[in-house]
PDB file of C-alpha atoms in Angstrom:
ATOM      1  CA  UNK A  24      90.009 131.095  98.261  1.00 79.00           C
ATOM      2  CA  UNK A  25      92.961 129.778 100.352  1.00 83.00           C
ATOM      3  CA  UNK A  26      91.337 130.311 103.234  1.00 88.00           C
ATOM      4  CA  UNK A  27      88.184 128.363 102.135  1.00 91.00           C
ATOM      5  CA  UNK A  28      90.782 125.366 101.158  1.00 87.00           C
ATOM      6  CA  UNK A  29      92.500 125.666 104.359  1.00 88.00           C
ATOM      7  CA  UNK A  30      89.255 125.537 106.328  1.00 92.00           C
ATOM      8  CA  UNK A  31      87.877 122.388 104.104  1.00 93.00           C
ATOM      9  CA  UNK A  32      91.210 120.797 105.052  1.00 93.00           C
ATOM     10  CA  UNK A  33      90.550 121.297 108.822  1.00 93.00           C
ATOM     11  CA  UNK A  34      86.927 119.976 108.519  1.00 93.00           C
ATOM     12  CA  UNK A  35      87.770 116.878 106.715  1.00 95.00           C
ATOM     13  CA  UNK A  36      90.104 116.044 109.407  1.00 94.00           C
ATOM     14  CA  UNK A  37      87.747 116.677 111.787  1.00 94.00           C
ATOM     15  CA  UNK A  38      85.041 114.665 110.137  1.00 96.00           C
ATOM     16  CA  UNK A  39      87.781 111.820 109.852  1.00 95.00           C
ATOM     17  CA  UNK A  40      88.234 111.885 113.458  1.00 93.00           C
ATOM     18  CA  UNK A  41      84.820 112.127 114.901  1.00 94.00           C
ATOM     19  CA  UNK A  42      82.869 109.979 112.377  1.00 94.00           C
ATOM     20  CA  UNK A  43      85.027 107.775 110.776  1.00 94.00           C
ATOM     21  CA  UNK A  44      87.659 106.594 113.359  1.00 94.00           C
ATOM     22  CA  UNK A  45      86.926 103.552 115.171  1.00 93.00           C
ATOM     23  CA  UNK A  46      88.695 101.828 117.892  1.00 92.00           C
ATOM     24  CA  UNK A  47      89.001  98.257 115.819  1.00 91.00           C
ATOM     25  CA  UNK A  48      90.358 100.257 112.712  1.00 95.00           C
ATOM     26  CA  UNK A  49      92.663 102.475 114.583  1.00 96.00           C
ATOM     27  CA  UNK A  50      95.550 100.036 115.352  1.00 95.00           C
ATOM     28  CA  UNK A  51      95.417  98.508 111.590  1.00 96.00           C
ATOM     29  CA  UNK A  52      95.457 101.959 110.011  1.00 96.00           C
ATOM     30  CA  UNK A  53      98.360 102.728 112.510  1.00 96.00           C
ATOM     31  CA  UNK A  54     100.290  99.757 111.691  1.00 96.00           C
ATOM     32  CA  UNK A  55      99.766 100.066 108.132  1.00 95.00           C
ATOM     33  CA  UNK A  56     100.799 103.600 107.920  1.00 95.00           C
ATOM     34  CA  UNK A  57     104.111 102.911 109.685  1.00 94.00           C
ATOM     35  CA  UNK A  58     105.067 100.888 107.061  1.00 92.00           C
ATOM     36  CA  UNK A  59     106.043 104.162 105.685  1.00 91.00           C
ATOM     37  CA  UNK A  60     108.419 105.094 108.439  1.00 91.00           C
ATOM     38  CA  UNK A  61     112.024 105.493 107.114  1.00 83.00           C
ATOM     39  CA  UNK A  62     111.011 104.376 103.666  1.00 82.00           C
ATOM     40  CA  UNK A  63     111.784 100.979 105.062  1.00 85.00           C
ATOM     41  CA  UNK A  64     108.839  98.987 103.217  1.00 91.00           C
ATOM     42  CA  UNK A  65     110.411 100.972  99.991  1.00 89.00           C
ATOM     43  CA  UNK A  66     113.654  99.567 100.540  1.00 88.00           C
ATOM     44  CA  UNK A  67     112.800  95.960 101.197  1.00 92.00           C
ATOM     45  CA  UNK A  68     110.724  96.234  97.830  1.00 89.00           C
ATOM     46  CA  UNK A  69     113.430  97.319  95.818  1.00 90.00           C
ATOM     47  CA  UNK A  70     115.929  94.879  97.268  1.00 93.00           C
ATOM     48  CA  UNK A  71     112.997  92.043  96.471  1.00 92.00           C
ATOM     49  CA  UNK A  72     112.702  93.692  92.723  1.00 89.00           C
ATOM     50  CA  UNK A  73     116.644  93.788  92.238  1.00 91.00           C
ATOM     51  CA  UNK A  74     117.246  90.095  93.675  1.00 93.00           C
ATOM     52  CA  UNK A  75     114.508  88.671  91.197  1.00 89.00           C
ATOM     53  CA  UNK A  76     115.958  88.779  87.844  1.00 88.00           C
ATOM     54  CA  UNK A  77     112.876  89.367  85.748  1.00 85.00           C
ATOM     55  CA  UNK A  78     112.138  92.903  87.836  1.00 84.00           C
ATOM     56  CA  UNK A  79     115.867  94.315  88.169  1.00 87.00           C
ATOM     57  CA  UNK A  80     115.162  97.231  85.620  1.00 84.00           C
ATOM     58  CA  UNK A  81     111.899  97.748  87.929  1.00 85.00           C
ATOM     59  CA  UNK A  82     113.979  97.800  90.912  1.00 89.00           C
ATOM     60  CA  UNK A  83     116.368 100.316  89.594  1.00 89.00           C
ATOM     61  CA  UNK A  84     114.093 102.840  88.382  1.00 88.00           C
ATOM     62  CA  UNK A  85     112.106 102.772  91.684  1.00 91.00           C
ATOM     63  CA  UNK A  86     115.463 103.476  93.290  1.00 93.00           C
ATOM     64  CA  UNK A  87     115.863 106.473  90.927  1.00 93.00           C
ATOM     65  CA  UNK A  88     112.422 107.681  91.189  1.00 94.00           C
ATOM     66  CA  UNK A  89     112.450 107.534  95.189  1.00 94.00           C
ATOM     67  CA  UNK A  90     115.932 109.526  95.211  1.00 94.00           C
ATOM     68  CA  UNK A  91     114.174 112.043  92.830  1.00 95.00           C
ATOM     69  CA  UNK A  92     111.330 112.142  95.329  1.00 96.00           C
ATOM     70  CA  UNK A  93     113.204 112.086  98.550  1.00 94.00           C
ATOM     71  CA  UNK A  94     114.913 115.250  97.263  1.00 96.00           C
ATOM     72  CA  UNK A  95     112.142 117.011  95.756  1.00 96.00           C
ATOM     73  CA  UNK A  96     110.016 116.577  98.985  1.00 96.00           C
ATOM     74  CA  UNK A  97     112.472 116.088 101.859  1.00 93.00           C
ATOM     75  CA  UNK A  98     115.420 118.524 100.934  1.00 93.00           C
ATOM     76  CA  UNK A  99     113.512 121.184  99.170  1.00 95.00           C
ATOM     77  CA  UNK A 100     109.465 121.318  99.643  1.00 97.00           C
ATOM     78  CA  UNK A 101     108.856 120.479 102.931  1.00 96.00           C
ATOM     79  CA  UNK A 102     111.423 123.215 104.084  1.00 95.00           C
ATOM     80  CA  UNK A 103     110.391 125.978 101.444  1.00 96.00           C
ATOM     81  CA  UNK A 104     106.557 125.760 102.210  1.00 95.00           C
ATOM     82  CA  UNK A 105     107.039 124.835 106.142  1.00 94.00           C
ATOM     83  CA  UNK A 106     103.504 124.000 106.803  1.00 95.00           C
ATOM     84  CA  UNK A 107     102.843 123.118 110.028  1.00 95.00           C
ATOM     85  CA  UNK A 108     101.073 119.295 111.116  1.00 95.00           C
ATOM     86  CA  UNK A 109      97.452 119.714 111.802  1.00 95.00           C
ATOM     87  CA  UNK A 110      97.700 118.637 115.699  1.00 94.00           C
ATOM     88  CA  UNK A 111     100.024 121.438 116.147  1.00 93.00           C
ATOM     89  CA  UNK A 112      97.472 123.899 114.090  1.00 92.00           C
ATOM     90  CA  UNK A 113      94.251 122.649 115.744  1.00 92.00           C
ATOM     91  CA  UNK A 114      93.913 121.681 119.359  1.00 91.00           C
ATOM     92  CA  UNK A 115      91.273 119.421 118.801  1.00 93.00           C
ATOM     93  CA  UNK A 116      92.692 117.356 116.406  1.00 94.00           C
ATOM     94  CA  UNK A 117      94.231 113.760 118.142  1.00 93.00           C
ATOM     95  CA  UNK A 118      96.977 112.294 116.246  1.00 93.00           C
ATOM     96  CA  UNK A 119      97.103 108.449 116.661  1.00 94.00           C
ATOM     97  CA  UNK A 120     100.914 108.251 115.708  1.00 94.00           C
ATOM     98  CA  UNK A 121     103.909 110.051 117.668  1.00 91.00           C
ATOM     99  CA  UNK A 122     104.321 113.412 116.615  1.00 90.00           C
ATOM    100  CA  UNK A 123     106.693 113.724 113.273  1.00 89.00           C
ATOM    101  CA  UNK A 124     109.873 115.620 112.816  1.00 89.00           C
ATOM    102  CA  UNK A 125     109.109 117.312 110.019  1.00 92.00           C
ATOM    103  CA  UNK A 126     106.903 119.617 108.009  1.00 94.00           C
ATOM    104  CA  UNK A 127     103.686 118.706 106.927  1.00 94.00           C
ATOM    105  CA  UNK A 128     103.403 119.678 103.069  1.00 95.00           C
ATOM    106  CA  UNK A 129     103.625 117.843 101.256  1.00 96.00           C
ATOM    107  CA  UNK A 130     103.180 113.966 102.618  1.00 96.00           C
ATOM    108  CA  UNK A 131     106.554 112.440 102.340  1.00 95.00           C
ATOM    109  CA  UNK A 132     104.711 108.707 103.149  1.00 95.00           C
ATOM    110  CA  UNK A 133     102.389 109.609 100.002  1.00 97.00           C
ATOM    111  CA  UNK A 134     105.053 111.004  97.796  1.00 97.00           C
ATOM    112  CA  UNK A 135     107.650 107.978  98.165  1.00 96.00           C
ATOM    113  CA  UNK A 136     104.607 105.496  97.981  1.00 96.00           C
ATOM    114  CA  UNK A 137     103.595 106.686  94.228  1.00 96.00           C
ATOM    115  CA  UNK A 138     107.362 107.526  93.490  1.00 95.00           C
ATOM    116  CA  UNK A 139     108.030 103.519  93.561  1.00 93.00           C
ATOM    117  CA  UNK A 140     104.534 102.524  92.436  1.00 93.00           C
ATOM    118  CA  UNK A 141     104.500 104.397  89.241  1.00 93.00           C
ATOM    119  CA  UNK A 142     107.709 103.312  87.387  1.00 90.00           C
ATOM    120  CA  UNK A 143     106.674  99.802  88.279  1.00 89.00           C
ATOM    121  CA  UNK A 144     103.095 100.547  86.563  1.00 90.00           C
ATOM    122  CA  UNK A 145     104.753 101.965  83.654  1.00 86.00           C
ATOM    123  CA  UNK A 146     107.605  99.351  83.185  1.00 83.00           C
ATOM    124  CA  UNK A 147     106.141  95.919  84.169  1.00 80.00           C
ATOM    125  CA  UNK A 148     103.310  94.101  84.635  1.00 74.00           C
ATOM    126  CA  UNK A 149     100.205  96.121  85.444  1.00 85.00           C
ATOM    127  CA  UNK A 150      99.209  93.724  88.048  1.00 91.00           C
ATOM    128  CA  UNK A 151     101.929  94.524  90.333  1.00 87.00           C
ATOM    129  CA  UNK A 152     101.776  97.970  89.554  1.00 88.00           C
ATOM    130  CA  UNK A 153      98.045  98.228  89.787  1.00 93.00           C
ATOM    131  CA  UNK A 154      98.747  96.658  93.660  1.00 93.00           C
ATOM    132  CA  UNK A 155     101.355  99.150  94.091  1.00 92.00           C
ATOM    133  CA  UNK A 156      99.171 101.861  93.043  1.00 94.00           C
ATOM    134  CA  UNK A 157      96.428 100.461  95.655  1.00 96.00           C
ATOM    135  CA  UNK A 158      99.229 100.307  98.260  1.00 95.00           C
ATOM    136  CA  UNK A 159      99.516 104.126  97.698  1.00 96.00           C
ATOM    137  CA  UNK A 160      96.089 105.431  97.734  1.00 97.00           C
ATOM    138  CA  UNK A 161      95.494 103.186 101.197  1.00 97.00           C
ATOM    139  CA  UNK A 162      98.919 104.794 102.481  1.00 97.00           C
ATOM    140  CA  UNK A 163      97.633 108.515 101.570  1.00 97.00           C
ATOM    141  CA  UNK A 164      94.435 107.766 103.151  1.00 97.00           C
ATOM    142  CA  UNK A 165      96.145 106.180 106.319  1.00 97.00           C
ATOM    143  CA  UNK A 166      98.062 109.649 106.623  1.00 97.00           C
ATOM    144  CA  UNK A 167      94.641 111.454 106.692  1.00 97.00           C
ATOM    145  CA  UNK A 168      93.369 109.133 109.709  1.00 97.00           C
ATOM    146  CA  UNK A 169      95.966 109.240 111.755  1.00 97.00           C
ATOM    147  CA  UNK A 170      95.859 113.151 111.593  1.00 95.00           C
ATOM    148  CA  UNK A 171      99.470 113.923 110.623  1.00 96.00           C
ATOM    149  CA  UNK A 172      98.404 115.375 107.318  1.00 96.00           C
ATOM    150  CA  UNK A 173      95.786 117.303 105.982  1.00 96.00           C
ATOM    151  CA  UNK A 174      94.442 116.208 102.737  1.00 97.00           C
ATOM    152  CA  UNK A 175      95.982 118.891 100.445  1.00 97.00           C
ATOM    153  CA  UNK A 176      99.642 117.443 101.775  1.00 97.00           C
ATOM    154  CA  UNK A 177      98.486 114.159 100.666  1.00 97.00           C
ATOM    155  CA  UNK A 178      97.156 115.138  97.491  1.00 97.00           C
ATOM    156  CA  UNK A 179     100.292 117.257  96.548  1.00 97.00           C
ATOM    157  CA  UNK A 180     102.418 114.247  97.963  1.00 98.00           C
ATOM    158  CA  UNK A 181     100.532 112.167  95.269  1.00 98.00           C
ATOM    159  CA  UNK A 182     100.865 114.476  92.497  1.00 98.00           C
ATOM    160  CA  UNK A 183     104.371 114.935  93.202  1.00 98.00           C
ATOM    161  CA  UNK A 184     105.426 111.035  93.444  1.00 97.00           C
ATOM    162  CA  UNK A 185     103.361 110.312  90.304  1.00 96.00           C
ATOM    163  CA  UNK A 186     105.339 112.894  88.631  1.00 96.00           C
ATOM    164  CA  UNK A 187     108.610 111.525  89.986  1.00 96.00           C
ATOM    165  CA  UNK A 188     107.710 108.205  88.719  1.00 93.00           C
ATOM    166  CA  UNK A 189     106.379 109.419  85.448  1.00 93.00           C
ATOM    167  CA  UNK A 190     110.013 111.601  84.758  1.00 92.00           C
ATOM    168  CA  UNK A 191     111.890 108.004  85.633  1.00 89.00           C
ATOM    169  CA  UNK A 192     109.482 105.698  83.672  1.00 81.00           C
ATOM    170  CA  UNK A 193     108.675 107.668  80.626  1.00 81.00           C
ATOM    171  CA  UNK A 194     111.863 110.132  80.585  1.00 81.00           C
ATOM    172  CA  UNK A 195     114.924 108.539  82.423  1.00 80.00           C
ATOM    173  CA  UNK A 196     114.173 105.020  81.497  1.00 75.00           C
ATOM    174  CA  UNK A 197     114.026 105.440  77.744  1.00 75.00           C
ATOM    175  CA  UNK A 198     117.432 107.822  77.754  1.00 76.00           C
ATOM    176  CA  UNK A 199     119.370 105.084  79.781  1.00 71.00           C
ATOM    177  CA  UNK A 200     117.673 102.406  77.544  1.00 72.00           C
ATOM    178  CA  UNK A 201     118.613 103.551  74.104  1.00 68.00           C
ATOM    179  CA  UNK A 202     120.336 101.211  71.457  1.00 51.00           C
ATOM    180  CA  UNK A 203     122.957 102.968  69.479  1.00 44.00           C
TER     181      UNK A 203
END
C-alpha cells in the first residue's frame, strides 16, 4: 500500500507538470509560493494583528501556534522522516523554484500557513479566518505546482498546521484566558 501511495504521489506531480503548468501561471505561482519563504508573510501578518487593538489576541495566538508548528515540523518531523524532495528523487521533475535545503515531509509552507490561519478562524471574525484558510489552501497547492513537495507532504503539513492551530485556539487559549 505504501508503494502505491508513493506512486500516486509521483504520478500527480508528473500530471501537474505536464498538463496543468503553463507559462502565464508559472510566474504567478512562483511569486505566491515565495510569500511563505522564511515565514515572512506570517511575521508581517502577526505584526499587523498585534498592532490593531481588535485583533491582538489573534496575533498572540498565531504566534504561539506558529512556534508550536515550527518546532514540530522543522526541528522534529522533517529530520525524523527525512523524505527527499521530488526533484531529487525523480529526474523528470522540473522544479520552478530554487532547490530547498531541508527535507520534503511535511510541507513547512503549508503547515505554517494553516497554523496561522486556524487560530484566527477559531478566535476571530470568520471572514478573516476564512480568507486566511483559502490563502493556506492556495499555498499548499502552490507547493505541489512548483514541484518542491509531493501531495502527501502537503496533506501532512496541512494536518499538522491545523492541529497546531486547534491546540492553540481550543486548548491553550482557554487555559490562558480563564477568569478565576
